[in-house]
PDB file of C-alpha atoms and ligand atoms in Angstrom:
ATOM      1  CA  UNK A  16      24.424  -8.768  14.207  1.00  0.00           C
ATOM      2  CA  UNK A  17      24.800  -9.165  10.423  1.00  0.00           C
ATOM      3  CA  UNK A  18      23.536  -6.145   8.462  1.00  0.00           C
ATOM      4  CA  UNK A  19      20.236  -7.688   7.345  1.00  0.00           C
ATOM      5  CA  UNK A  20      19.282  -8.825  10.820  1.00  0.00           C
ATOM      6  CA  UNK A  21      20.337  -5.477  12.226  1.00  0.00           C
ATOM      7  CA  UNK A  22      18.027  -3.672   9.789  1.00  0.00           C
ATOM      8  CA  UNK A  23      15.146  -5.966  10.683  1.00  0.00           C
ATOM      9  CA  UNK A  24      15.892  -5.404  14.348  1.00  0.00           C
ATOM     10  CA  UNK A  25      15.706  -1.628  13.786  1.00  0.00           C
ATOM     11  CA  UNK A  26      12.187  -1.991  12.370  1.00  0.00           C
ATOM     12  CA  UNK A  27      11.083  -4.318  15.166  1.00  0.00           C
ATOM     13  CA  UNK A  28      12.630  -2.202  17.943  1.00  0.00           C
ATOM     14  CA  UNK A  29      11.702   1.131  16.344  1.00  0.00           C
ATOM     15  CA  UNK A  30      15.357   2.150  16.573  1.00  0.00           C
ATOM     16  CA  UNK A  31      16.288   4.982  14.257  1.00  0.00           C
ATOM     17  CA  UNK A  32      19.750   5.981  15.431  1.00  0.00           C
ATOM     18  CA  UNK A  33      22.289   4.873  12.853  1.00  0.00           C
ATOM     19  CA  UNK A  34      19.575   3.818  10.413  1.00  0.00           C
ATOM     20  CA  UNK A  35      20.997   5.766   7.455  1.00  0.00           C
ATOM     21  CA  UNK A  36      24.452   4.248   7.845  1.00  0.00           C
ATOM     22  CA  UNK A  37      22.979   0.735   7.789  1.00  0.00           C
ATOM     23  CA  UNK A  38      20.826   1.563   4.777  1.00  0.00           C
ATOM     24  CA  UNK A  39      23.881   2.974   2.982  1.00  0.00           C
ATOM     25  CA  UNK A  40      25.766  -0.226   3.719  1.00  0.00           C
ATOM     26  CA  UNK A  41      22.860  -2.283   2.367  1.00  0.00           C
ATOM     27  CA  UNK A  42      22.639  -0.069  -0.746  1.00  0.00           C
ATOM     28  CA  UNK A  43      26.233  -0.910  -1.505  1.00  0.00           C
ATOM     29  CA  UNK A  44      25.229  -4.560  -1.921  1.00  0.00           C
ATOM     30  CA  UNK A  45      21.776  -4.522  -3.572  1.00  0.00           C
ATOM     31  CA  UNK A  46      19.015  -2.365  -5.023  1.00  0.00           C
ATOM     32  CA  UNK A  47      16.780  -0.254  -2.789  1.00  0.00           C
ATOM     33  CA  UNK A  48      13.670  -2.269  -3.640  1.00  0.00           C
ATOM     34  CA  UNK A  49      15.298  -5.534  -2.665  1.00  0.00           C
ATOM     35  CA  UNK A  50      16.185  -4.038   0.711  1.00  0.00           C
ATOM     36  CA  UNK A  51      12.540  -3.051   1.251  1.00  0.00           C
ATOM     37  CA  UNK A  52      11.025  -6.294   0.009  1.00  0.00           C
ATOM     38  CA  UNK A  53      13.437  -8.851   1.405  1.00  0.00           C
ATOM     39  CA  UNK A  54      14.539  -7.216   4.617  1.00  0.00           C
ATOM     40  CA  UNK A  55      12.389  -4.363   5.906  1.00  0.00           C
ATOM     41  CA  UNK A  56       9.004  -5.919   5.151  1.00  0.00           C
ATOM     42  CA  UNK A  57      10.074  -9.045   7.012  1.00  0.00           C
ATOM     43  CA  UNK A  58      10.665  -6.803  10.022  1.00  0.00           C
ATOM     44  CA  UNK A  59       7.163  -5.328   9.697  1.00  0.00           C
ATOM     45  CA  UNK A  60       5.755  -8.838   9.434  1.00  0.00           C
ATOM     46  CA  UNK A  61       7.347  -9.729  12.760  1.00  0.00           C
ATOM     47  CA  UNK A  62       5.917  -6.540  14.263  1.00  0.00           C
ATOM     48  CA  UNK A  63       2.457  -7.616  13.113  1.00  0.00           C
ATOM     49  CA  UNK A  64       2.914 -11.051  14.651  1.00  0.00           C
ATOM     50  CA  UNK A  65       4.161  -9.654  17.967  1.00  0.00           C
ATOM     51  CA  UNK A  66       1.295  -7.170  18.084  1.00  0.00           C
ATOM     52  CA  UNK A  67      -1.267  -9.800  17.100  1.00  0.00           C
ATOM     53  CA  UNK A  68      -0.129 -12.134  19.855  1.00  0.00           C
ATOM     54  CA  UNK A  69      -0.134  -9.409  22.495  1.00  0.00           C
ATOM     55  CA  UNK A  70       3.643  -9.292  22.876  1.00  0.00           C
ATOM     56  CA  UNK A  71       3.938  -5.764  21.545  1.00  0.00           C
ATOM     57  CA  UNK A  72       1.906  -2.701  22.460  1.00  0.00           C
ATOM     58  CA  UNK A  73       0.484  -0.198  20.006  1.00  0.00           C
ATOM     59  CA  UNK A  74       2.858   2.751  20.708  1.00  0.00           C
ATOM     60  CA  UNK A  75       5.773   0.486  19.807  1.00  0.00           C
ATOM     61  CA  UNK A  76       4.030  -0.605  16.606  1.00  0.00           C
ATOM     62  CA  UNK A  77       3.777   3.067  15.749  1.00  0.00           C
ATOM     63  CA  UNK A  78       7.507   3.539  16.340  1.00  0.00           C
ATOM     64  CA  UNK A  79       8.234   0.573  14.088  1.00  0.00           C
ATOM     65  CA  UNK A  80       5.984   2.063  11.414  1.00  0.00           C
ATOM     66  CA  UNK A  81       7.903   5.341  11.676  1.00  0.00           C
ATOM     67  CA  UNK A  82      11.258   3.615  11.178  1.00  0.00           C
ATOM     68  CA  UNK A  83       9.764   1.747   8.205  1.00  0.00           C
ATOM     69  CA  UNK A  84       8.537   5.008   6.697  1.00  0.00           C
ATOM     70  CA  UNK A  85      11.863   6.755   7.310  1.00  0.00           C
ATOM     71  CA  UNK A  86      13.672   3.844   5.645  1.00  0.00           C
ATOM     72  CA  UNK A  87      11.442   3.922   2.571  1.00  0.00           C
ATOM     73  CA  UNK A  88      11.855   7.721   2.324  1.00  0.00           C
ATOM     74  CA  UNK A  89      15.636   7.332   2.549  1.00  0.00           C
ATOM     75  CA  UNK A  90      15.711   4.586  -0.078  1.00  0.00           C
ATOM     76  CA  UNK A  91      13.274   6.145  -2.518  1.00  0.00           C
ATOM     77  CA  UNK A  92      15.756   8.413  -4.359  1.00  0.00           C
ATOM     78  CA  UNK A  93      17.873   5.304  -5.017  1.00  0.00           C
ATOM     79  CA  UNK A  94      15.111   3.492  -6.860  1.00  0.00           C
ATOM     80  CA  UNK A  95      15.120   2.999 -10.587  1.00  0.00           C
ATOM     81  CA  UNK A  96      12.804   5.266 -12.485  1.00  0.00           C
ATOM     82  CA  UNK A  97      11.262   4.697 -15.905  1.00  0.00           C
ATOM     83  CA  UNK A  98      11.640   7.495 -18.451  1.00  0.00           C
ATOM     84  CA  UNK A  99       7.948   7.855 -19.309  1.00  0.00           C
ATOM     85  CA  UNK A 100       7.211  10.090 -16.327  1.00  0.00           C
ATOM     86  CA  UNK A 101       3.501   9.888 -15.589  1.00  0.00           C
ATOM     87  CA  UNK A 102       2.671   9.225 -19.224  1.00  0.00           C
ATOM     88  CA  UNK A 103       1.137   5.767 -18.781  1.00  0.00           C
ATOM     89  CA  UNK A 104      -1.982   6.926 -16.964  1.00  0.00           C
ATOM     90  CA  UNK A 105      -3.338   8.462 -13.813  1.00  0.00           C
ATOM     91  CA  UNK A 106      -4.630   6.700 -10.700  1.00  0.00           C
ATOM     92  CA  UNK A 107      -6.246   8.042  -7.557  1.00  0.00           C
ATOM     93  CA  UNK A 108      -4.988   6.144  -4.530  1.00  0.00           C
ATOM     94  CA  UNK A 109      -6.480   6.133  -1.033  1.00  0.00           C
ATOM     95  CA  UNK A 110      -6.746   4.189   2.188  1.00  0.00           C
ATOM     96  CA  UNK A 111     -10.443   3.639   2.790  1.00  0.00           C
ATOM     97  CA  UNK A 112     -12.667   5.216   5.418  1.00  0.00           C
ATOM     98  CA  UNK A 113     -11.865   4.267   9.014  1.00  0.00           C
ATOM     99  CA  UNK A 114      -8.397   2.924   8.218  1.00  0.00           C
ATOM    100  CA  UNK A 115      -5.114   4.704   8.975  1.00  0.00           C
ATOM    101  CA  UNK A 116      -2.657   2.140   7.587  1.00  0.00           C
ATOM    102  CA  UNK A 117      -0.703   3.739   4.764  1.00  0.00           C
ATOM    103  CA  UNK A 118       2.723   2.118   4.450  1.00  0.00           C
ATOM    104  CA  UNK A 119       1.500  -0.338   1.806  1.00  0.00           C
ATOM    105  CA  UNK A 120      -0.472   2.319  -0.052  1.00  0.00           C
ATOM    106  CA  UNK A 121       2.554   4.596  -0.129  1.00  0.00           C
ATOM    107  CA  UNK A 122       4.704   1.766  -1.473  1.00  0.00           C
ATOM    108  CA  UNK A 123       2.173   1.279  -4.259  1.00  0.00           C
ATOM    109  CA  UNK A 124       2.436   5.033  -4.920  1.00  0.00           C
ATOM    110  CA  UNK A 125       6.231   4.815  -5.200  1.00  0.00           C
ATOM    111  CA  UNK A 126       6.232   1.750  -7.453  1.00  0.00           C
ATOM    112  CA  UNK A 127       3.588   3.166  -9.804  1.00  0.00           C
ATOM    113  CA  UNK A 128       5.154   6.646  -9.864  1.00  0.00           C
ATOM    114  CA  UNK A 129       8.564   5.180 -10.640  1.00  0.00           C
ATOM    115  CA  UNK A 130       7.094   3.155 -13.472  1.00  0.00           C
ATOM    116  CA  UNK A 131       5.346   5.724 -15.574  1.00  0.00           C
ATOM    117  CA  UNK A 132       2.086   6.438 -13.750  1.00  0.00           C
ATOM    118  CA  UNK A 133       0.845   9.667 -12.280  1.00  0.00           C
ATOM    119  CA  UNK A 134      -0.456   8.950  -8.793  1.00  0.00           C
ATOM    120  CA  UNK A 135      -2.867  11.214  -6.969  1.00  0.00           C
ATOM    121  CA  UNK A 136      -2.441   9.943  -3.419  1.00  0.00           C
ATOM    122  CA  UNK A 137      -5.236  11.430  -1.340  1.00  0.00           C
ATOM    123  CA  UNK A 138      -4.222   9.825   1.946  1.00  0.00           C
ATOM    124  CA  UNK A 139      -5.925   7.798   4.653  1.00  0.00           C
ATOM    125  CA  UNK A 140      -9.502   7.474   5.964  1.00  0.00           C
ATOM    126  CA  UNK A 141     -11.016   8.540   2.649  1.00  0.00           C
ATOM    127  CA  UNK A 142     -14.735   8.202   2.042  1.00  0.00           C
ATOM    128  CA  UNK A 143     -15.962   6.931  -1.308  1.00  0.00           C
ATOM    129  CA  UNK A 144     -17.312  10.416  -2.018  1.00  0.00           C
ATOM    130  CA  UNK A 145     -13.856  11.927  -1.547  1.00  0.00           C
ATOM    131  CA  UNK A 146     -12.289   9.201  -3.694  1.00  0.00           C
ATOM    132  CA  UNK A 147     -14.778   9.707  -6.522  1.00  0.00           C
ATOM    133  CA  UNK A 148     -14.448  13.483  -6.301  1.00  0.00           C
ATOM    134  CA  UNK A 149     -10.673  13.184  -6.666  1.00  0.00           C
ATOM    135  CA  UNK A 150     -11.050  10.743  -9.573  1.00  0.00           C
ATOM    136  CA  UNK A 151     -13.385  13.190 -11.280  1.00  0.00           C
ATOM    137  CA  UNK A 152     -11.282  16.260 -10.554  1.00  0.00           C
ATOM    138  CA  UNK A 153      -8.041  14.680 -11.766  1.00  0.00           C
ATOM    139  CA  UNK A 154      -9.651  12.836 -14.671  1.00  0.00           C
ATOM    140  CA  UNK A 155      -8.230   9.585 -13.324  1.00  0.00           C
ATOM    141  CA  UNK A 156      -7.988   6.432 -15.423  1.00  0.00           C
ATOM    142  CA  UNK A 157      -8.298   4.129 -12.402  1.00  0.00           C
ATOM    143  CA  UNK A 158      -8.968   4.071  -8.674  1.00  0.00           C
ATOM    144  CA  UNK A 159      -6.881   2.232  -6.101  1.00  0.00           C
ATOM    145  CA  UNK A 160      -8.106   1.486  -2.600  1.00  0.00           C
ATOM    146  CA  UNK A 161      -6.022   0.118   0.228  1.00  0.00           C
ATOM    147  CA  UNK A 162      -7.162  -1.169   3.605  1.00  0.00           C
ATOM    148  CA  UNK A 163      -5.640  -3.432   6.240  1.00  0.00           C
ATOM    149  CA  UNK A 164      -8.433  -3.927   8.708  1.00  0.00           C
ATOM    150  CA  UNK A 165     -11.004  -6.685   8.299  1.00  0.00           C
ATOM    151  CA  UNK A 166     -13.532  -3.860   8.648  1.00  0.00           C
ATOM    152  CA  UNK A 167     -12.002  -2.235   5.555  1.00  0.00           C
ATOM    153  CA  UNK A 168     -12.941  -5.184   3.378  1.00  0.00           C
ATOM    154  CA  UNK A 169     -16.568  -4.418   4.235  1.00  0.00           C
ATOM    155  CA  UNK A 170     -15.983  -0.737   3.455  1.00  0.00           C
ATOM    156  CA  UNK A 171     -14.542  -1.695   0.061  1.00  0.00           C
ATOM    157  CA  UNK A 172     -17.623  -3.765  -0.694  1.00  0.00           C
ATOM    158  CA  UNK A 173     -19.850  -0.816   0.269  1.00  0.00           C
ATOM    159  CA  UNK A 174     -17.721   1.493  -1.869  1.00  0.00           C
ATOM    160  CA  UNK A 175     -18.234  -0.691  -4.930  1.00  0.00           C
ATOM    161  CA  UNK A 176     -21.971  -0.858  -4.224  1.00  0.00           C
ATOM    162  CA  UNK A 177     -22.012   2.915  -4.000  1.00  0.00           C
ATOM    163  CA  UNK A 178     -20.220   3.142  -7.351  1.00  0.00           C
ATOM    164  CA  UNK A 179     -22.822   0.821  -8.855  1.00  0.00           C
ATOM    165  CA  UNK A 180     -25.562   2.993  -7.463  1.00  0.00           C
ATOM    166  CA  UNK A 181     -24.040   6.204  -8.738  1.00  0.00           C
ATOM    167  CA  UNK A 182     -23.689   4.620 -12.162  1.00  0.00           C
ATOM    168  CA  UNK A 183     -19.913   5.213 -12.312  1.00  0.00           C
ATOM    169  CA  UNK A 184     -18.743   1.607 -12.074  1.00  0.00           C
ATOM    170  CA  UNK A 185     -17.770   1.404 -15.725  1.00  0.00           C
ATOM    171  CA  UNK A 186     -15.833   4.634 -15.607  1.00  0.00           C
ATOM    172  CA  UNK A 187     -12.950   3.580 -13.415  1.00  0.00           C
ATOM    173  CA  UNK A 188     -11.307   0.189 -13.113  1.00  0.00           C
ATOM    174  CA  UNK A 189     -10.702  -0.429  -9.406  1.00  0.00           C
ATOM    175  CA  UNK A 190      -7.591  -1.938  -7.837  1.00  0.00           C
ATOM    176  CA  UNK A 191      -7.868  -3.273  -4.298  1.00  0.00           C
ATOM    177  CA  UNK A 192      -5.072  -4.244  -1.953  1.00  0.00           C
ATOM    178  CA  UNK A 193      -4.189  -4.698   1.702  1.00  0.00           C
ATOM    179  CA  UNK A 194      -3.462  -7.436   4.159  1.00  0.00           C
ATOM    180  CA  UNK A 195      -7.052  -8.296   5.151  1.00  0.00           C
ATOM    181  CA  UNK A 196      -8.205  -8.897   1.582  1.00  0.00           C
ATOM    182  CA  UNK A 197      -8.026 -12.217  -0.196  1.00  0.00           C
ATOM    183  CA  UNK A 198      -7.973 -12.890  -3.911  1.00  0.00           C
ATOM    184  CA  UNK A 199     -11.092 -15.036  -3.597  1.00  0.00           C
ATOM    185  CA  UNK A 200     -13.031 -12.297  -1.805  1.00  0.00           C
ATOM    186  CA  UNK A 201     -12.224  -9.797  -4.556  1.00  0.00           C
ATOM    187  CA  UNK A 202     -12.397 -12.069  -7.582  1.00  0.00           C
ATOM    188  CA  UNK A 203     -15.449 -14.068  -6.508  1.00  0.00           C
ATOM    189  CA  UNK A 204     -17.547 -12.045  -4.067  1.00  0.00           C
ATOM    190  CA  UNK A 205     -16.809  -8.490  -5.130  1.00  0.00           C
ATOM    191  CA  UNK A 206     -16.739  -9.180  -8.869  1.00  0.00           C
ATOM    192  CA  UNK A 207     -20.156 -10.805  -8.576  1.00  0.00           C
ATOM    193  CA  UNK A 208     -21.717  -7.645  -7.192  1.00  0.00           C
ATOM    194  CA  UNK A 209     -19.774  -4.949  -9.043  1.00  0.00           C
ATOM    195  CA  UNK A 210     -20.748  -3.924 -12.549  1.00  0.00           C
ATOM    196  CA  UNK A 211     -17.313  -2.503 -13.406  1.00  0.00           C
ATOM    197  CA  UNK A 212     -13.790  -3.892 -13.456  1.00  0.00           C
ATOM    198  CA  UNK A 213     -12.238  -4.824 -10.099  1.00  0.00           C
ATOM    199  CA  UNK A 214      -8.854  -6.431  -9.441  1.00  0.00           C
ATOM    200  CA  UNK A 215      -6.949  -7.754  -6.462  1.00  0.00           C
ATOM    201  CA  UNK A 216      -3.291  -6.853  -6.032  1.00  0.00           C
ATOM    202  CA  UNK A 217      -1.324  -8.946  -3.552  1.00  0.00           C
ATOM    203  CA  UNK A 218       1.519  -6.454  -3.517  1.00  0.00           C
ATOM    204  CA  UNK A 219       2.712  -3.260  -5.152  1.00  0.00           C
ATOM    205  CA  UNK A 220       4.226  -5.148  -8.099  1.00  0.00           C
ATOM    206  CA  UNK A 221       1.005  -6.915  -8.899  1.00  0.00           C
ATOM    207  CA  UNK A 222      -0.576  -3.448  -8.648  1.00  0.00           C
ATOM    208  CA  UNK A 223       1.855  -2.279 -11.336  1.00  0.00           C
ATOM    209  CA  UNK A 224       1.267  -5.222 -13.666  1.00  0.00           C
ATOM    210  CA  UNK A 225      -2.508  -4.825 -13.253  1.00  0.00           C
ATOM    211  CA  UNK A 226      -2.257  -1.136 -14.130  1.00  0.00           C
ATOM    212  CA  UNK A 227      -0.204  -2.047 -17.194  1.00  0.00           C
ATOM    213  CA  UNK A 228      -2.947  -4.482 -18.195  1.00  0.00           C
ATOM    214  CA  UNK A 229      -5.824  -2.131 -17.439  1.00  0.00           C
ATOM    215  CA  UNK A 230      -4.207   0.725 -19.387  1.00  0.00           C
ATOM    216  CA  UNK A 231      -3.123  -1.397 -22.360  1.00  0.00           C
TER     217      UNK A 231
HETATM  218 CO1  B1M B 309      -2.412  -1.864  12.714  1.00  0.00          CO
HETATM  219  N1  B1M B 309      -3.350  -3.554  12.495  1.00  0.00           N
HETATM  220  N2  B1M B 309      -3.844  -1.188  13.818  1.00  0.00           N
HETATM  221  N3  B1M B 309      -1.281  -0.312  12.947  1.00  0.00           N
HETATM  222  N4  B1M B 309      -1.017  -2.846  11.904  1.00  0.00           N
HETATM  223  C1  B1M B 309      -2.770  -4.535  11.576  1.00  0.00           C
HETATM  224  C2  B1M B 309      -3.339  -4.375  10.171  1.00  0.00           C
HETATM  225  C3  B1M B 309      -3.195  -5.907  12.257  1.00  0.00           C
HETATM  226  C4  B1M B 309      -3.313  -7.088  11.282  1.00  0.00           C
HETATM  227  C5  B1M B 309      -2.202  -6.217  13.380  1.00  0.00           C
HETATM  228  C6  B1M B 309      -2.509  -7.511  14.136  1.00  0.00           C
HETATM  229  O1  B1M B 309      -3.433  -7.570  14.899  1.00  0.00           O
HETATM  230  N5  B1M B 309      -1.716  -8.530  13.939  1.00  0.00           N
HETATM  231  C7  B1M B 309      -4.566  -5.498  12.921  1.00  0.00           C
HETATM  232  C8  B1M B 309      -5.828  -5.694  12.076  1.00  0.00           C
HETATM  233  C9  B1M B 309      -6.691  -6.821  12.550  1.00  0.00           C
HETATM  234  C10 B1M B 309      -8.022  -6.893  11.900  1.00  0.00           C
HETATM  235  O2  B1M B 309      -8.564  -6.029  11.292  1.00  0.00           O
HETATM  236  N6  B1M B 309      -8.593  -8.060  12.049  1.00  0.00           N
HETATM  237  C11 B1M B 309      -4.327  -4.050  13.253  1.00  0.00           C
HETATM  238  C12 B1M B 309      -5.052  -3.314  14.217  1.00  0.00           C
HETATM  239  C13 B1M B 309      -6.035  -4.095  15.058  1.00  0.00           C
HETATM  240  C14 B1M B 309      -4.871  -1.925  14.422  1.00  0.00           C
HETATM  241  C15 B1M B 309      -5.672  -1.005  15.355  1.00  0.00           C
HETATM  242  C16 B1M B 309      -7.191  -1.228  15.377  1.00  0.00           C
HETATM  243  C17 B1M B 309      -5.073  -1.160  16.759  1.00  0.00           C
HETATM  244  C18 B1M B 309      -5.766  -0.378  17.845  1.00  0.00           C
HETATM  245  O3  B1M B 309      -5.968   0.808  17.756  1.00  0.00           O
HETATM  246  N7  B1M B 309      -6.138  -1.091  18.862  1.00  0.00           N
HETATM  247  C19 B1M B 309      -5.316   0.386  14.790  1.00  0.00           C
HETATM  248  C20 B1M B 309      -6.273   0.746  13.653  1.00  0.00           C
HETATM  249  C21 B1M B 309      -6.458   2.193  13.477  1.00  0.00           C
HETATM  250  C22 B1M B 309      -7.315   2.461  12.254  1.00  0.00           C
HETATM  251  O4  B1M B 309      -6.928   2.147  11.151  1.00  0.00           O
HETATM  252  N8  B1M B 309      -8.468   3.038  12.468  1.00  0.00           N
HETATM  253  C23 B1M B 309      -3.962   0.122  14.204  1.00  0.00           C
HETATM  254  C24 B1M B 309      -2.952   1.082  14.103  1.00  0.00           C
HETATM  255  C25 B1M B 309      -1.702   0.855  13.581  1.00  0.00           C
HETATM  256  C26 B1M B 309      -0.541   1.859  13.641  1.00  0.00           C
HETATM  257  C27 B1M B 309      -1.005   3.308  13.491  1.00  0.00           C
HETATM  258  C28 B1M B 309       0.177   1.706  14.953  1.00  0.00           C
HETATM  259  C29 B1M B 309       0.383   1.322  12.493  1.00  0.00           C
HETATM  260  C30 B1M B 309       0.091   1.956  11.116  1.00  0.00           C
HETATM  261  C31 B1M B 309       1.022   3.063  10.756  1.00  0.00           C
HETATM  262  C32 B1M B 309       0.841   3.492   9.332  1.00  0.00           C
HETATM  263  O5  B1M B 309       0.488   2.756   8.432  1.00  0.00           O
HETATM  264  N9  B1M B 309       1.112   4.746   9.117  1.00  0.00           N
HETATM  265  C33 B1M B 309      -0.057  -0.149  12.412  1.00  0.00           C
HETATM  266  C34 B1M B 309       0.724  -1.166  11.796  1.00  0.00           C
HETATM  267  C35 B1M B 309       2.111  -0.771  11.371  1.00  0.00           C
HETATM  268  C36 B1M B 309       0.225  -2.474  11.589  1.00  0.00           C
HETATM  269  C37 B1M B 309       0.975  -3.735  11.060  1.00  0.00           C
HETATM  270  C38 B1M B 309       1.822  -4.248  12.205  1.00  0.00           C
HETATM  271  C39 B1M B 309       1.842  -3.553   9.830  1.00  0.00           C
HETATM  272  C40 B1M B 309       1.152  -2.930   8.632  1.00  0.00           C
HETATM  273  C41 B1M B 309       2.148  -2.563   7.559  1.00  0.00           C
HETATM  274  O6  B1M B 309       2.496  -1.404   7.395  1.00  0.00           O
HETATM  275  N10 B1M B 309       2.675  -3.567   6.845  1.00  0.00           N
HETATM  276  C42 B1M B 309      -0.240  -4.675  10.698  1.00  0.00           C
HETATM  277  C43 B1M B 309       0.079  -6.142  10.715  1.00  0.00           C
HETATM  278  C44 B1M B 309      -0.068  -6.807   9.362  1.00  0.00           C
HETATM  279  O7  B1M B 309      -0.350  -6.213   8.346  1.00  0.00           O
HETATM  280  N11 B1M B 309       0.087  -8.080   9.355  1.00  0.00           N
HETATM  281  C45 B1M B 309      -1.351  -4.094  11.503  1.00  0.00           C
HETATM  282  C46 B1M B 309       3.642  -3.352   5.787  1.00  0.00           C
HETATM  283  C47 B1M B 309       2.907  -2.947   4.484  1.00  0.00           C
HETATM  284  C48 B1M B 309       3.913  -2.712   3.368  1.00  0.00           C
HETATM  285  O8  B1M B 309       2.048  -3.990   4.122  1.00  0.00           O
HETATM  286  O9  B1M B 309       0.020  -2.486   4.001  1.00  0.00           O
HETATM  287  O10 B1M B 309      -0.202  -4.999   3.752  1.00  0.00           O
HETATM  288  P1  B1M B 309       0.583  -3.782   3.556  1.00  0.00           P
HETATM  289  O11 B1M B 309       0.815  -3.563   1.988  1.00  0.00           O
HETATM  290  C49 B1M B 309       1.254  -4.592   1.130  1.00  0.00           C
HETATM  291  C50 B1M B 309       0.117  -5.346   0.452  1.00  0.00           C
HETATM  292  O12 B1M B 309      -0.998  -5.534   1.273  1.00  0.00           O
HETATM  293  C51 B1M B 309      -0.143  -4.541  -0.782  1.00  0.00           C
HETATM  294  O13 B1M B 309       1.126  -4.012  -1.137  1.00  0.00           O
HETATM  295  C52 B1M B 309       1.985  -3.924  -0.002  1.00  0.00           C
HETATM  296  C53 B1M B 309       3.291  -4.662  -0.289  1.00  0.00           C
HETATM  297  O14 B1M B 309       3.803  -4.438  -1.527  1.00  0.00           O
HETATM  298  N12 B1M B 309      -1.087  -3.435  -0.781  1.00  0.00           N
HETATM  299  C54 B1M B 309      -1.635  -3.001  -1.951  1.00  0.00           C
HETATM  300  C55 B1M B 309      -1.562  -2.663   0.195  1.00  0.00           C
HETATM  301  N13 B1M B 309      -2.402  -1.752  -0.275  1.00  0.00           N
HETATM  302  C56 B1M B 309      -2.470  -1.928  -1.599  1.00  0.00           C
HETATM  303  C57 B1M B 309      -3.212  -1.255  -2.581  1.00  0.00           C
HETATM  304  C58 B1M B 309      -3.079  -1.695  -3.896  1.00  0.00           C
HETATM  305  C59 B1M B 309      -2.231  -2.748  -4.218  1.00  0.00           C
HETATM  306  C60 B1M B 309      -1.501  -3.425  -3.262  1.00  0.00           C
HETATM  307  O15 B1M B 309      -3.737  -1.128  -4.922  1.00  0.00           O
HETATM  308  C61 B1M B 309      -4.613  -0.065  -4.671  1.00  0.00           C
END
């Protein structure tokens, strides 16, 4: 197989042996981020489709996720870094309560960290109380929530309502992302109920440009 297809195959099959050599070969031809965005994420997309249609079982999805994570970890040191280390602002990042998906969140972490933001990544399955506590403790400038389950979109709505209720909505602009969300849900439904600033980020790069806008 050609290199690109082989890398995608590794994600789909959860095959780690020889992964580094293939990633090295890919790095010789293009930047680390392009490998993630154009090749590896396409593999994860196929995994999602196979799982969704019942052609792939959960333990194999987990193996694919592990190869994806290992690939990102291997590529990360090769990514371009801005000079203003952490100086642009601080964001608390979490996957919401009840949701374990963290590959997207961790990509957002990498992209923001490499582009001048300090990221306090508090992990998966985080309640709104834990998120707000972290934002308070680290004097965050913004809060980012990720969630991939349809259920998580409901949790995000409840989280914003809770922030309204606690009177902290105006304190932290909120960035939301994850596969189950839509722009319309965030920009129409959630904005209508939330008294602070809330934005939808389709991917990690939109997350970065939104942070640049929010912090300007
Ligand atoms: Co799960 N899973 N999964 N899964 N999984 C999905 C999400 C699903 C769509 C698969 C499917 O059915 N086709 C489906 C959800 C369906 C629904 O809710 N209607 C699903 C399901 C059902 C489940 C379980 C319930 C399965 C079960 O137990 N029966 C279970 C849930 C457990 C739980 O959370 N409580 C489960 C478990 C798992 C694994 C553990 C096996 C594994 C996760 C491993 C891990 O993350 N550590 C897994 C995986 C890998 C997937 C799929 C296949 C791939 C997700 C992924 O990593 N994509 C996924 C299929 C899919 O998404 N289509 C699926 C790559 C990643 C880079 O994309 O996270 O979307 P994503 O991030 C993007 C953007 O969304 C955005 O930026 C990234 C790109 O730049 N983004 C942000 C994300 N967060 C952001 C935050 C921002 C800004 C941008 O600012 C704050």
